[in-house]
Amino acid sequence: MLSFDITDKNIRIVKGTESGNKIRITAATELELNESVIVNGHVNDINRVAGMINRALKEANIADKEAVISISSNQTVFKELMIPPNPKESEFMKNVRIELKNQINIDDSYAVAYVIVGEPEDDENGNKVQKILATACPQDVVDSYRRIFNNLNIQLKSIMIGCNAITKVLLA
């Protein structure tokens, strides 16, 4: 599987395989970007970025049909929330969206993801709540990366938005 770390300044590409809870890196390359290609996470020229990635993959002799990507944008919002636990994923996500709308006024033009960062606990009223870190990013930013990887015929398994360092600290 390929892993892409994409910023405004560069794209880092790593190919690795997982076996027995160990990851083996088989290839890696880095692509420097000029200032106008990606700005604040927005891809200004999808075909150009797809072509640049394609050339970098060919030059480094890296090939795969699946990838995960990590993108960053200063328009990404992080918010710690306390949400009532719900075994149904769709209902839990609906509650996350409602709470984000109430607290920071995001609308349906944002892609939302979350990571559970604590065990269910009682709030001040005795109700069970789950601590999460929610991430909201403009949907058009996410969609531009989907279009790039569609052009490359690489299936995206996951799009991680923002700062993994924040998530890792909260999970610790």
PDB file of C-alpha atoms in Angstrom:
ATOM      1  CA  MET A   1       0.000   0.000   0.000  1.00  0.00           C
ATOM      2  CA  LEU A   2       1.100   3.552  -0.668  1.00  0.00           C
ATOM      3  CA  SER A   3       1.052   6.308   1.927  1.00  0.00           C
ATOM      4  CA  PHE A   4       1.038   9.965   0.909  1.00  0.00           C
ATOM      5  CA  ASP A   5       1.742  12.895   3.213  1.00  0.00           C
ATOM      6  CA  ILE A   6       0.622  15.976   1.284  1.00  0.00           C
ATOM      7  CA  THR A   7       1.329  19.565   2.300  1.00  0.00           C
ATOM      8  CA  ASP A   8       1.532  22.872   0.423  1.00  0.00           C
ATOM      9  CA  LYS A   9       5.300  22.437   0.066  1.00  0.00           C
ATOM     10  CA  ASN A  10       5.820  18.748  -0.705  1.00  0.00           C
ATOM     11  CA  ILE A  11       4.383  15.298  -1.176  1.00  0.00           C
ATOM     12  CA  ARG A  12       6.067  12.416   0.593  1.00  0.00           C
ATOM     13  CA  ILE A  13       5.314   8.954  -0.756  1.00  0.00           C
ATOM     14  CA  VAL A  14       6.091   5.696   1.034  1.00  0.00           C
ATOM     15  CA  LYS A  15       5.334   2.163  -0.090  1.00  0.00           C
ATOM     16  CA  GLY A  16       5.105  -0.411   2.635  1.00  0.00           C
ATOM     17  CA  THR A  17       3.754  -3.798   3.547  1.00  0.00           C
ATOM     18  CA  GLU A  18       2.443  -5.017   6.864  1.00  0.00           C
ATOM     19  CA  SER A  19       3.205  -8.465   8.185  1.00  0.00           C
ATOM     20  CA  GLY A  20       2.961  -9.714  11.752  1.00  0.00           C
ATOM     21  CA  ASN A  21       2.283  -6.228  13.195  1.00  0.00           C
ATOM     22  CA  LYS A  22       5.433  -4.917  11.525  1.00  0.00           C
ATOM     23  CA  ILE A  23       5.603  -2.486   8.646  1.00  0.00           C
ATOM     24  CA  ARG A  24       8.317  -2.940   6.066  1.00  0.00           C
ATOM     25  CA  ILE A  25       9.142   0.105   3.923  1.00  0.00           C
ATOM     26  CA  THR A  26       9.990  -1.000   0.397  1.00  0.00           C
ATOM     27  CA  ALA A  27      10.297   2.374  -1.348  1.00  0.00           C
ATOM     28  CA  ALA A  28      10.024   6.090  -0.675  1.00  0.00           C
ATOM     29  CA  THR A  29      10.282   9.357  -2.562  1.00  0.00           C
ATOM     30  CA  GLU A  30       9.555  13.022  -2.045  1.00  0.00           C
ATOM     31  CA  LEU A  31       8.150  15.561  -4.463  1.00  0.00           C
ATOM     32  CA  GLU A  32       8.804  19.283  -3.914  1.00  0.00           C
ATOM     33  CA  LEU A  33       5.964  21.617  -4.924  1.00  0.00           C
ATOM     34  CA  ASN A  34       6.098  25.206  -6.051  1.00  0.00           C
ATOM     35  CA  GLU A  35       4.084  27.750  -4.121  1.00  0.00           C
ATOM     36  CA  SER A  36       1.015  27.834  -6.347  1.00  0.00           C
ATOM     37  CA  VAL A  37       0.199  24.134  -6.809  1.00  0.00           C
ATOM     38  CA  ILE A  38      -1.460  23.551  -3.414  1.00  0.00           C
ATOM     39  CA  VAL A  39      -2.469  26.499  -1.235  1.00  0.00           C
ATOM     40  CA  ASN A  40      -3.904  25.935   2.254  1.00  0.00           C
ATOM     41  CA  GLY A  41      -4.850  22.409   1.240  1.00  0.00           C
ATOM     42  CA  HIS A  42      -6.688  23.516  -1.912  1.00  0.00           C
ATOM     43  CA  VAL A  43      -5.346  21.904  -5.076  1.00  0.00           C
ATOM     44  CA  ASN A  44      -5.210  24.592  -7.771  1.00  0.00           C
ATOM     45  CA  ASP A  45      -4.518  22.243 -10.705  1.00  0.00           C
ATOM     46  CA  ILE A  46      -5.707  18.662 -10.198  1.00  0.00           C
ATOM     47  CA  ASN A  47      -4.343  17.367 -13.517  1.00  0.00           C
ATOM     48  CA  ARG A  48      -0.935  18.918 -12.892  1.00  0.00           C
ATOM     49  CA  VAL A  49      -0.634  17.424  -9.402  1.00  0.00           C
ATOM     50  CA  ALA A  50      -1.791  14.021 -10.681  1.00  0.00           C
ATOM     51  CA  GLY A  51       0.835  14.197 -13.428  1.00  0.00           C
ATOM     52  CA  MET A  52       3.558  15.181 -10.973  1.00  0.00           C
ATOM     53  CA  ILE A  53       2.673  12.292  -8.663  1.00  0.00           C
ATOM     54  CA  ASN A  54       2.519   9.880 -11.603  1.00  0.00           C
ATOM     55  CA  ARG A  55       6.006  10.937 -12.780  1.00  0.00           C
ATOM     56  CA  ALA A  56       7.424  10.665  -9.250  1.00  0.00           C
ATOM     57  CA  LEU A  57       5.978   7.160  -8.869  1.00  0.00           C
ATOM     58  CA  LYS A  58       7.440   6.058 -12.221  1.00  0.00           C
ATOM     59  CA  GLU A  59      10.870   7.593 -11.505  1.00  0.00           C
ATOM     60  CA  ALA A  60      11.036   5.844  -8.119  1.00  0.00           C
ATOM     61  CA  ASN A  61       9.631   2.608  -9.607  1.00  0.00           C
ATOM     62  CA  ILE A  62       6.763   2.624  -7.090  1.00  0.00           C
ATOM     63  CA  ALA A  63       3.449   1.045  -8.031  1.00  0.00           C
ATOM     64  CA  ASP A  64       0.340   0.058  -6.127  1.00  0.00           C
ATOM     65  CA  LYS A  65      -3.403   0.330  -6.566  1.00  0.00           C
ATOM     66  CA  GLU A  66      -4.293   1.335  -2.989  1.00  0.00           C
ATOM     67  CA  ALA A  67      -3.273   4.297  -0.857  1.00  0.00           C
ATOM     68  CA  VAL A  68      -3.883   6.226   2.311  1.00  0.00           C
ATOM     69  CA  ILE A  69      -3.273   9.953   2.360  1.00  0.00           C
ATOM     70  CA  SER A  70      -2.741  12.578   4.995  1.00  0.00           C
ATOM     71  CA  ILE A  71      -3.576  16.150   4.006  1.00  0.00           C
ATOM     72  CA  SER A  72      -3.361  19.447   5.807  1.00  0.00           C
ATOM     73  CA  SER A  73      -5.256  22.689   5.482  1.00  0.00           C
ATOM     74  CA  ASN A  74      -5.414  25.728   7.724  1.00  0.00           C
ATOM     75  CA  GLN A  75      -9.180  25.583   7.151  1.00  0.00           C
ATOM     76  CA  THR A  76      -9.359  22.344   9.142  1.00  0.00           C
ATOM     77  CA  VAL A  77     -11.055  22.686  12.511  1.00  0.00           C
ATOM     78  CA  PHE A  78     -10.337  20.428  15.494  1.00  0.00           C
ATOM     79  CA  LYS A  79     -12.732  20.258  18.406  1.00  0.00           C
ATOM     80  CA  GLU A  80     -12.867  18.055  21.473  1.00  0.00           C
ATOM     81  CA  LEU A  81     -16.468  17.008  22.066  1.00  0.00           C
ATOM     82  CA  MET A  82     -18.430  14.972  24.581  1.00  0.00           C
ATOM     83  CA  ILE A  83     -21.033  12.897  22.723  1.00  0.00           C
ATOM     84  CA  PRO A  84     -23.515  10.350  24.129  1.00  0.00           C
ATOM     85  CA  PRO A  85     -22.269   6.850  23.174  1.00  0.00           C
ATOM     86  CA  ASN A  86     -24.276   5.122  20.457  1.00  0.00           C
ATOM     87  CA  PRO A  87     -23.543   1.655  19.074  1.00  0.00           C
ATOM     88  CA  LYS A  88     -24.787   2.705  15.631  1.00  0.00           C
ATOM     89  CA  GLU A  89     -21.963   4.449  13.727  1.00  0.00           C
ATOM     90  CA  SER A  90     -24.380   6.488  11.588  1.00  0.00           C
ATOM     91  CA  GLU A  91     -26.230   7.825  14.633  1.00  0.00           C
ATOM     92  CA  PHE A  92     -22.987   8.651  16.423  1.00  0.00           C
ATOM     93  CA  MET A  93     -21.695  10.568  13.374  1.00  0.00           C
ATOM     94  CA  LYS A  94     -25.012  12.404  13.137  1.00  0.00           C
ATOM     95  CA  ASN A  95     -24.621  13.472  16.773  1.00  0.00           C
ATOM     96  CA  VAL A  96     -21.029  14.607  16.112  1.00  0.00           C
ATOM     97  CA  ARG A  97     -22.216  16.775  13.194  1.00  0.00           C
ATOM     98  CA  ILE A  98     -25.027  18.276  15.268  1.00  0.00           C
ATOM     99  CA  GLU A  99     -22.650  19.117  18.113  1.00  0.00           C
ATOM    100  CA  LEU A 100     -20.099  20.656  15.702  1.00  0.00           C
ATOM    101  CA  LYS A 101     -22.852  22.756  14.154  1.00  0.00           C
ATOM    102  CA  ASN A 102     -23.961  23.932  17.595  1.00  0.00           C
ATOM    103  CA  GLN A 103     -20.456  24.751  18.838  1.00  0.00           C
ATOM    104  CA  ILE A 104     -18.624  26.082  15.775  1.00  0.00           C
ATOM    105  CA  ASN A 105     -21.375  26.542  13.182  1.00  0.00           C
ATOM    106  CA  ILE A 106     -20.117  24.180  10.458  1.00  0.00           C
ATOM    107  CA  ASP A 107     -22.521  23.169   7.708  1.00  0.00           C
ATOM    108  CA  ASP A 108     -22.864  20.300   5.228  1.00  0.00           C
ATOM    109  CA  SER A 109     -20.013  21.703   3.105  1.00  0.00           C
ATOM    110  CA  TYR A 110     -17.525  20.164   5.601  1.00  0.00           C
ATOM    111  CA  ALA A 111     -16.219  16.619   5.702  1.00  0.00           C
ATOM    112  CA  VAL A 112     -16.256  15.420   9.301  1.00  0.00           C
ATOM    113  CA  ALA A 113     -14.266  12.654  10.971  1.00  0.00           C
ATOM    114  CA  TYR A 114     -13.610  11.772  14.583  1.00  0.00           C
ATOM    115  CA  VAL A 115     -11.407   9.686  16.842  1.00  0.00           C
ATOM    116  CA  ILE A 116     -12.597   8.383  20.212  1.00  0.00           C
ATOM    117  CA  VAL A 117     -10.079   9.540  22.820  1.00  0.00           C
ATOM    118  CA  GLY A 118     -11.564   8.331  26.074  1.00  0.00           C
ATOM    119  CA  GLU A 119     -13.759   5.772  27.745  1.00  0.00           C
ATOM    120  CA  PRO A 120     -17.446   6.603  28.281  1.00  0.00           C
ATOM    121  CA  GLU A 121     -17.904   8.610  31.474  1.00  0.00           C
ATOM    122  CA  ASP A 122     -20.651  10.405  33.347  1.00  0.00           C
ATOM    123  CA  ASP A 123     -21.128  14.122  32.693  1.00  0.00           C
ATOM    124  CA  GLU A 124     -22.200  16.633  35.355  1.00  0.00           C
ATOM    125  CA  ASN A 125     -25.835  15.524  34.936  1.00  0.00           C
ATOM    126  CA  GLY A 126     -25.026  11.817  35.298  1.00  0.00           C
ATOM    127  CA  ASN A 127     -25.462  11.070  31.579  1.00  0.00           C
ATOM    128  CA  LYS A 128     -22.960   8.824  29.779  1.00  0.00           C
ATOM    129  CA  VAL A 129     -20.771  10.712  27.280  1.00  0.00           C
ATOM    130  CA  GLN A 130     -17.840   9.744  25.061  1.00  0.00           C
ATOM    131  CA  LYS A 131     -14.841  12.065  24.594  1.00  0.00           C
ATOM    132  CA  ILE A 132     -13.865  12.453  20.939  1.00  0.00           C
ATOM    133  CA  LEU A 133     -11.634  14.634  18.791  1.00  0.00           C
ATOM    134  CA  ALA A 134     -13.669  15.802  15.801  1.00  0.00           C
ATOM    135  CA  THR A 135     -12.080  17.108  12.633  1.00  0.00           C
ATOM    136  CA  ALA A 136     -13.931  19.189  10.042  1.00  0.00           C
ATOM    137  CA  CYS A 137     -12.447  20.121   6.675  1.00  0.00           C
ATOM    138  CA  PRO A 138     -14.109  21.762   3.671  1.00  0.00           C
ATOM    139  CA  GLN A 139     -15.533  18.989   1.483  1.00  0.00           C
ATOM    140  CA  ASP A 140     -14.123  20.600  -1.676  1.00  0.00           C
ATOM    141  CA  VAL A 141     -10.583  20.147  -0.287  1.00  0.00           C
ATOM    142  CA  VAL A 142     -11.213  16.445   0.323  1.00  0.00           C
ATOM    143  CA  ASP A 143     -12.904  16.013  -3.067  1.00  0.00           C
ATOM    144  CA  SER A 144      -9.946  17.526  -4.933  1.00  0.00           C
ATOM    145  CA  TYR A 145      -7.670  14.792  -3.556  1.00  0.00           C
ATOM    146  CA  ARG A 146     -10.213  12.123  -4.468  1.00  0.00           C
ATOM    147  CA  ARG A 147     -10.175  13.424  -8.055  1.00  0.00           C
ATOM    148  CA  ILE A 148      -6.358  13.320  -8.153  1.00  0.00           C
ATOM    149  CA  PHE A 149      -6.275   9.683  -7.080  1.00  0.00           C
ATOM    150  CA  ASN A 150      -9.136   8.764  -9.437  1.00  0.00           C
ATOM    151  CA  ASN A 151      -6.983  10.194 -12.259  1.00  0.00           C
ATOM    152  CA  LEU A 152      -4.100   7.994 -11.052  1.00  0.00           C
ATOM    153  CA  ASN A 153      -6.334   4.884 -10.802  1.00  0.00           C
ATOM    154  CA  ILE A 154      -5.321   4.486  -7.170  1.00  0.00           C
ATOM    155  CA  GLN A 155      -8.063   3.565  -4.710  1.00  0.00           C
ATOM    156  CA  LEU A 156      -8.079   5.664  -1.554  1.00  0.00           C
ATOM    157  CA  LYS A 157      -8.563   3.539   1.550  1.00  0.00           C
ATOM    158  CA  SER A 158      -8.353   6.470   3.963  1.00  0.00           C
ATOM    159  CA  ILE A 159      -8.032  10.242   3.947  1.00  0.00           C
ATOM    160  CA  MET A 160      -6.587  11.596   7.175  1.00  0.00           C
ATOM    161  CA  ILE A 161      -7.072  15.282   7.694  1.00  0.00           C
ATOM    162  CA  GLY A 162      -4.969  17.612   9.722  1.00  0.00           C
ATOM    163  CA  CYS A 163      -2.595  17.011  12.526  1.00  0.00           C
ATOM    164  CA  ASN A 164      -2.032  13.418  13.620  1.00  0.00           C
ATOM    165  CA  ALA A 165       0.168  14.738  16.441  1.00  0.00           C
ATOM    166  CA  ILE A 166      -2.899  16.170  18.207  1.00  0.00           C
ATOM    167  CA  THR A 167      -4.713  12.843  17.918  1.00  0.00           C
ATOM    168  CA  LYS A 168      -1.726  10.853  19.177  1.00  0.00           C
ATOM    169  CA  VAL A 169      -1.322  13.094  22.227  1.00  0.00           C
ATOM    170  CA  LEU A 170      -5.007  12.768  23.096  1.00  0.00           C
ATOM    171  CA  LEU A 171      -4.954   8.990  22.603  1.00  0.00           C
ATOM    172  CA  ALA A 172      -1.916   8.705  24.902  1.00  0.00           C
TER     173      ALA A 172
END
